[in-house]
CSV table of N, CA and C in Angstrom, one decimal:
chain,number,residue,atom,x,y,z
A,1,GLN,N,160.3,24.3,186.9
A,1,GLN,CA,160.0,23.0,186.0
A,1,GLN,C,161.3,22.5,185.7
A,2,VAL,N,161.5,21.4,185.8
A,2,VAL,CA,162.8,20.7,185.6
A,2,VAL,C,162.8,20.5,184.0
A,3,GLN,N,163.8,20.6,183.6
A,3,GLN,CA,164.1,20.2,181.9
A,3,GLN,C,165.6,19.7,181.8
A,4,LEU,N,165.7,18.8,181.0
A,4,LEU,CA,167.0,18.3,180.4
A,4,LEU,C,167.3,18.7,179.1
A,5,VAL,N,168.2,19.2,178.9
A,5,VAL,CA,168.8,19.8,177.6
A,5,VAL,C,170.3,19.1,177.1
A,6,GLU,N,170.2,18.4,175.9
A,6,GLU,CA,171.1,17.5,175.5
A,6,GLU,C,171.9,18.2,174.5
A,7,SER,N,173.1,18.1,174.4
A,7,SER,CA,174.0,18.8,173.4
A,7,SER,C,175.2,17.8,172.9
A,8,GLY,N,175.8,17.8,172.0
A,8,GLY,CA,177.2,17.2,171.6
A,8,GLY,C,176.8,16.2,170.5
A,9,GLY,N,175.7,16.0,170.1
A,9,GLY,CA,175.8,14.9,168.7
A,9,GLY,C,176.2,15.8,167.7
A,10,GLY,N,176.0,14.8,166.7
A,10,GLY,CA,176.7,15.2,165.2
A,10,GLY,C,176.9,14.0,164.6
A,11,LEU,N,177.7,14.3,163.3
A,11,LEU,CA,178.3,13.5,162.4
A,11,LEU,C,179.8,13.2,162.7
A,12,VAL,N,180.2,11.9,162.8
A,12,VAL,CA,181.4,11.5,163.2
A,12,VAL,C,181.9,10.5,162.2
A,13,GLN,N,183.1,10.3,161.8
A,13,GLN,CA,183.7,9.1,161.0
A,13,GLN,C,183.8,8.1,161.9
A,14,PRO,N,183.9,6.5,161.4
A,14,PRO,CA,184.4,5.5,162.2
A,14,PRO,C,185.5,5.6,163.0
A,15,GLY,N,185.3,5.4,164.1
A,15,GLY,CA,186.8,5.4,164.9
A,15,GLY,C,186.7,6.6,165.6
A,16,GLY,N,186.0,7.6,165.3
A,16,GLY,CA,186.1,8.8,166.1
A,16,GLY,C,185.4,8.9,167.3
A,17,SER,N,185.3,10.1,168.0
A,17,SER,CA,184.8,10.1,169.3
A,17,SER,C,183.9,11.4,169.3
A,18,LEU,N,182.8,11.4,170.2
A,18,LEU,CA,182.0,12.3,170.7
A,18,LEU,C,181.7,12.3,172.0
A,19,ARG,N,181.4,13.5,172.7
A,19,ARG,CA,180.9,13.7,173.9
A,19,ARG,C,179.7,14.4,174.1
A,20,LEU,N,178.6,13.7,174.7
A,20,LEU,CA,177.3,14.1,174.7
A,20,LEU,C,177.1,14.5,176.1
A,21,SER,N,176.4,15.7,176.4
A,21,SER,CA,176.0,16.6,177.6
A,21,SER,C,174.7,16.6,177.8
A,22,CYS,N,174.3,16.3,179.0
A,22,CYS,CA,173.0,16.4,179.4
A,22,CYS,C,172.9,17.3,180.8
A,23,ALA,N,172.3,18.5,180.4
A,23,ALA,CA,172.3,19.6,181.5
A,23,ALA,C,170.8,19.8,182.0
A,24,ALA,N,170.8,19.5,183.6
A,24,ALA,CA,169.3,19.6,184.2
A,24,ALA,C,169.2,21.0,184.6
A,25,SER,N,167.9,21.5,184.6
A,25,SER,CA,168.1,22.8,185.2
A,25,SER,C,166.5,23.1,185.8
A,26,GLY,N,166.1,24.0,186.7
A,26,GLY,CA,164.8,24.1,187.4
A,26,GLY,C,165.0,24.0,189.0
A,27,ARG,N,164.0,23.5,189.5
A,27,ARG,CA,164.0,23.3,190.7
A,27,ARG,C,164.4,21.8,191.3
A,28,ILE,N,165.7,21.5,191.6
A,28,ILE,CA,166.3,20.3,191.6
A,28,ILE,C,166.7,20.1,193.2
A,29,PHE,N,166.3,19.2,193.6
A,29,PHE,CA,166.7,18.8,195.2
A,29,PHE,C,167.9,17.9,195.0
A,30,SER,N,167.8,17.0,194.0
A,30,SER,CA,168.7,16.0,194.0
A,30,SER,C,168.4,15.2,192.6
A,31,ILE,N,169.4,14.8,192.2
A,31,ILE,CA,169.3,13.7,190.9
A,31,ILE,C,169.8,12.3,191.5
A,32,ASN,N,168.8,11.5,191.2
A,32,ASN,CA,169.2,10.0,191.5
A,32,ASN,C,169.8,9.5,190.4
A,33,ALA,N,169.6,8.3,189.9
A,33,ALA,CA,170.0,7.6,188.8
A,33,ALA,C,169.8,8.4,187.5
A,34,MET,N,171.1,8.3,186.7
A,34,MET,CA,171.0,9.1,185.3
A,34,MET,C,171.3,8.0,184.2
A,35,GLY,N,170.9,8.1,183.1
A,35,GLY,CA,171.1,6.9,182.2
A,35,GLY,C,171.3,7.7,180.7
A,36,TRP,N,171.7,7.1,179.7
A,36,TRP,CA,171.7,7.4,178.3
A,36,TRP,C,171.1,6.1,177.5
A,37,TYR,N,170.0,6.4,176.8
A,37,TYR,CA,169.5,5.4,175.8
A,37,TYR,C,169.7,5.8,174.4
A,38,ARG,N,169.5,5.0,173.6
A,38,ARG,CA,169.4,5.2,172.2
A,38,ARG,C,168.4,4.6,171.4
A,39,GLN,N,168.0,4.9,170.4
A,39,GLN,CA,166.9,4.4,169.5
A,39,GLN,C,167.2,4.7,168.1
A,40,THR,N,166.9,3.8,167.2
A,40,THR,CA,166.8,3.7,165.8
A,40,THR,C,165.4,3.3,165.3
A,41,PRO,N,165.1,3.8,164.0
A,41,PRO,CA,163.5,3.5,163.5
A,41,PRO,C,163.6,2.1,163.6
A,42,GLY,N,162.2,1.8,164.2
A,42,GLY,CA,161.9,0.5,164.2
A,42,GLY,C,162.6,-0.4,165.3
A,43,LYS,N,163.3,0.2,166.1
A,43,LYS,CA,163.9,-0.7,167.1
A,43,LYS,C,163.5,-0.2,168.4
A,44,GLN,N,163.5,-0.9,169.5
A,44,GLN,CA,163.0,-0.4,170.8
A,44,GLN,C,164.1,0.2,171.5
A,45,ARG,N,163.7,1.4,172.2
A,45,ARG,CA,164.8,2.2,172.7
A,45,ARG,C,165.5,1.3,173.9
A,46,GLU,N,167.1,1.3,173.7
A,46,GLU,CA,167.7,0.4,174.5
A,46,GLU,C,168.7,1.3,175.6
A,47,LEU,N,169.0,0.9,176.7
A,47,LEU,CA,169.8,1.2,177.7
A,47,LEU,C,171.1,1.1,177.5
A,48,VAL,N,172.0,2.4,177.2
A,48,VAL,CA,173.5,2.3,176.8
A,48,VAL,C,174.4,2.3,178.0
A,49,ALA,N,173.9,3.4,178.9
A,49,ALA,CA,174.8,3.3,179.9
A,49,ALA,C,173.9,3.9,181.3
A,50,SER,N,174.4,3.7,182.3
A,50,SER,CA,173.6,4.3,183.8
A,50,SER,C,174.5,4.3,184.7
A,51,ILE,N,174.2,5.5,185.8
A,51,ILE,CA,175.1,5.7,186.7
A,51,ILE,C,174.3,6.2,188.1
A,52,THR,N,174.6,5.7,189.0
A,52,THR,CA,173.8,6.1,190.3
A,52,THR,C,174.1,7.2,191.0
A,53,SER,N,173.7,7.7,191.9
A,53,SER,CA,173.9,8.7,192.5
A,53,SER,C,175.4,8.6,193.3
A,54,GLY,N,175.5,7.5,193.7
A,54,GLY,CA,176.8,7.0,194.2
A,54,GLY,C,177.9,6.8,193.2
A,55,GLY,N,177.7,6.9,192.0
A,55,GLY,CA,178.9,6.6,191.2
A,55,GLY,C,179.0,5.2,190.3
A,56,SER,N,178.2,4.3,190.8
A,56,SER,CA,178.2,3.0,190.1
A,56,SER,C,177.7,3.0,188.7
A,57,THR,N,178.2,2.4,187.8
A,57,THR,CA,178.0,2.4,186.5
A,57,THR,C,177.6,1.0,185.9
A,58,ASN,N,176.9,1.0,184.8
A,58,ASN,CA,176.6,0.0,184.1
A,58,ASN,C,176.6,0.3,182.7
A,59,TYR,N,176.9,-0.7,181.9
A,59,TYR,CA,177.1,-0.4,180.4
A,59,TYR,C,176.3,-1.7,179.6
A,60,ALA,N,175.9,-1.4,178.3
A,60,ALA,CA,175.3,-2.2,177.5
A,60,ALA,C,176.6,-3.2,177.0
A,61,ASP,N,176.6,-4.3,176.8
A,61,ASP,CA,177.6,-5.2,176.3
A,61,ASP,C,178.2,-4.4,174.9
A,62,SER,N,177.6,-4.1,174.1
A,62,SER,CA,177.9,-3.4,173.0
A,62,SER,C,178.8,-2.0,173.0
A,63,VAL,N,178.8,-1.6,174.1
A,63,VAL,CA,179.6,-0.4,174.4
A,63,VAL,C,180.6,-0.2,175.3
A,64,LYS,N,180.8,-1.3,176.0
A,64,LYS,CA,181.5,-1.4,177.2
A,64,LYS,C,183.2,-1.5,176.4
A,65,GLY,N,183.8,-0.7,177.3
A,65,GLY,CA,185.3,-0.5,177.0
A,65,GLY,C,185.5,0.6,175.9
A,66,ARG,N,184.3,1.1,175.3
A,66,ARG,CA,184.2,2.3,174.5
A,66,ARG,C,183.6,3.5,175.2
A,67,PHE,N,182.4,3.4,175.7
A,67,PHE,CA,181.8,4.5,176.3
A,67,PHE,C,182.0,4.6,177.6
A,68,THR,N,181.8,6.0,178.2
A,68,THR,CA,182.2,6.1,179.7
A,68,THR,C,181.0,7.1,180.0
A,69,ILE,N,180.3,6.8,181.1
A,69,ILE,CA,179.4,7.7,181.6
A,69,ILE,C,179.8,8.3,182.9
A,70,SER,N,179.4,9.5,183.0
A,70,SER,CA,180.0,10.2,184.3
A,70,SER,C,179.0,11.5,184.6
A,71,ARG,N,179.2,11.9,185.8
A,71,ARG,CA,178.2,13.1,186.0
A,71,ARG,C,178.8,14.3,186.9
A,72,ASP,N,178.5,15.3,186.7
A,72,ASP,CA,178.9,16.4,187.7
A,72,ASP,C,177.8,16.9,188.5
A,73,ASN,N,177.8,16.3,189.7
A,73,ASN,CA,176.6,16.8,190.5
A,73,ASN,C,176.6,18.4,190.7
A,74,ALA,N,177.6,18.9,190.9
A,74,ALA,CA,177.7,20.5,191.3
A,74,ALA,C,177.1,21.2,190.0
A,75,LYS,N,177.2,20.6,188.8
A,75,LYS,CA,176.6,21.2,187.7
A,75,LYS,C,175.2,20.6,187.2
A,76,ASN,N,174.9,19.7,187.8
A,76,ASN,CA,173.5,19.0,187.5
A,76,ASN,C,173.6,18.5,185.9
A,77,THR,N,174.7,17.9,185.7
A,77,THR,CA,175.0,17.6,184.3
A,77,THR,C,175.6,16.1,184.2
A,78,GLY,N,175.3,15.5,183.2
A,78,GLY,CA,175.4,14.1,182.9
A,78,GLY,C,176.4,14.1,181.6
A,79,TYR,N,177.2,13.2,181.4
A,79,TYR,CA,178.0,13.2,180.1
A,79,TYR,C,178.1,11.6,179.7
A,80,LEU,N,178.3,11.6,178.3
A,80,LEU,CA,178.7,10.2,177.9
A,80,LEU,C,180.0,10.4,176.8
A,81,GLN,N,180.9,10.1,177.3
A,81,GLN,CA,181.9,10.1,176.3
A,81,GLN,C,182.0,8.6,175.3
A,82,MET,N,181.9,9.0,174.1
A,82,MET,CA,181.9,7.7,173.2
A,82,MET,C,183.2,7.8,172.4
A,83,ASN,N,183.9,6.7,172.4
A,83,ASN,CA,185.2,6.6,171.6
A,83,ASN,C,185.0,5.1,170.7
A,84,SER,N,185.8,5.4,169.9
A,84,SER,CA,185.9,4.3,168.8
A,84,SER,C,184.5,3.9,168.3
A,85,LEU,N,183.9,4.9,167.8
A,85,LEU,CA,182.6,4.8,167.3
A,85,LEU,C,182.4,4.0,165.9
A,86,ASN,N,181.2,3.2,165.6
A,86,ASN,CA,181.2,2.5,164.7
A,86,ASN,C,179.8,2.9,164.1
A,87,ALA,N,179.5,2.4,162.8
A,87,ALA,CA,178.1,2.7,162.5
A,87,ALA,C,176.9,2.0,163.2
A,88,GLU,N,177.4,1.0,163.8
A,88,GLU,CA,176.2,0.6,164.8
A,88,GLU,C,176.1,1.3,165.7
A,89,ASP,N,176.7,2.4,166.2
A,89,ASP,CA,176.4,3.4,167.2
A,89,ASP,C,175.4,4.5,166.7
A,90,THR,N,175.2,4.5,165.6
A,90,THR,CA,174.2,5.6,164.9
A,90,THR,C,172.9,5.5,165.5
A,91,ALA,N,172.3,6.3,166.0
A,91,ALA,CA,171.1,6.5,166.8
A,91,ALA,C,170.7,7.9,167.2
A,92,VAL,N,169.6,8.0,167.6
A,92,VAL,CA,169.2,9.3,168.4
A,92,VAL,C,169.4,8.7,170.0
A,93,TYR,N,170.0,9.7,170.5
A,93,TYR,CA,170.5,9.3,172.1
A,93,TYR,C,169.7,10.3,173.0
A,94,TYR,N,169.1,9.5,174.0
A,94,TYR,CA,168.4,10.4,175.0
A,94,TYR,C,169.0,10.3,176.3
A,95,CYS,N,169.0,11.4,177.0
A,95,CYS,CA,169.6,11.1,178.4
A,95,CYS,C,168.2,11.2,179.3
A,96,ASN,N,168.4,10.4,180.4
A,96,ASN,CA,167.3,10.2,181.4
A,96,ASN,C,167.8,10.5,182.8
A,97,ALA,N,166.9,11.0,183.6
A,97,ALA,CA,167.2,11.1,185.1
A,97,ALA,C,166.0,11.4,185.8
A,98,LYS,N,166.4,10.6,186.9
A,98,LYS,CA,165.3,10.7,187.9
A,98,LYS,C,165.7,11.7,189.1
A,99,ILE,N,164.6,12.6,189.1
A,99,ILE,CA,165.0,14.0,189.8
A,99,ILE,C,164.0,14.3,190.7
A,100,ARG,N,164.3,14.5,191.9
A,100,ARG,CA,163.6,15.0,193.1
A,100,ARG,C,163.4,16.5,193.1
A,101,SER,N,162.5,17.2,193.1
A,101,SER,CA,162.2,18.7,192.9
A,101,SER,C,161.9,19.1,194.5
A,102,HIS,N,161.2,18.3,195.2
A,102,HIS,CA,161.0,18.4,196.6
A,102,HIS,C,160.6,17.2,197.1
A,103,TYR,N,159.4,16.9,197.3
A,103,TYR,CA,159.1,15.5,197.7
A,103,TYR,C,158.7,14.7,196.5
A,104,TYR,N,158.4,15.1,195.5
A,104,TYR,CA,158.2,14.4,194.5
A,104,TYR,C,159.3,13.9,193.5
A,105,THR,N,159.5,12.7,193.2
A,105,THR,CA,160.4,12.3,192.3
A,105,THR,C,159.9,12.0,190.9
A,106,ALA,N,160.5,12.3,189.8
A,106,ALA,CA,159.7,12.2,188.7
A,106,ALA,C,160.9,11.6,187.5
A,107,ASP,N,160.7,11.0,186.5
A,107,ASP,CA,161.7,10.7,185.5
A,107,ASP,C,161.6,11.6,184.3
A,108,TYR,N,162.6,12.2,184.1
A,108,TYR,CA,162.8,13.2,183.0
A,108,TYR,C,163.5,12.7,181.9
A,109,TRP,N,163.2,13.2,180.6
A,109,TRP,CA,164.0,12.7,179.3
A,109,TRP,C,164.4,14.0,178.5
A,110,GLY,N,165.5,14.0,178.1
A,110,GLY,CA,166.2,15.1,177.3
A,110,GLY,C,165.3,15.0,175.7
A,111,GLN,N,165.7,16.0,175.1
A,111,GLN,CA,164.8,16.0,173.7
A,111,GLN,C,165.5,15.1,172.6
A,112,GLY,N,166.5,14.7,172.9
A,112,GLY,CA,167.3,13.6,171.8
A,112,GLY,C,168.4,14.3,171.1
A,113,THR,N,169.4,13.6,170.8
A,113,THR,CA,170.3,14.1,170.0
A,113,THR,C,170.9,13.0,169.1
A,114,GLN,N,171.0,13.5,167.8
A,114,GLN,CA,171.4,12.5,166.6
A,114,GLN,C,172.8,12.4,166.6
A,115,VAL,N,173.3,11.2,166.6
A,115,VAL,CA,174.7,10.9,166.5
A,115,VAL,C,174.6,9.8,165.2
A,116,THR,N,175.5,10.3,164.2
A,116,THR,CA,175.6,9.6,163.0
A,116,THR,C,177.0,9.2,162.7
A,117,VAL,N,177.3,8.1,162.6
A,117,VAL,CA,178.9,7.6,162.3
A,117,VAL,C,178.8,7.1,160.9
A,118,SER,N,179.4,7.8,160.1
A,118,SER,CA,179.5,7.4,158.7
A,118,SER,C,180.7,7.8,158.1
A,119,SER,N,181.5,7.3,157.1
A,119,SER,CA,182.5,7.9,156.4
A,119,SER,C,182.2,8.6,155.2
């Protein structure tokens, strides 16, 4: 059974940094696209950053130049480095990955990790 486990969230002051990790475990043949989403109460979940299996990245305009998405295929782990954090970055962050366990490819989500930016 494939599972994504997130870590790295917490409380940080404005201007600070955090690195989120998303580790996949289970019967994994390959991981295709990976992404990070965030959601606040009463707001639609939004895509923050994504990365393809080949390493191509995309970012939401609000985080360009501040966030960096990466992946370590050998460890089946994705990362989101967040710098210059501000209050608008406060949200629950979810990792997402399209994972092929054998012939079947499915969309998996992490449990979510809270990021709070406050002085």
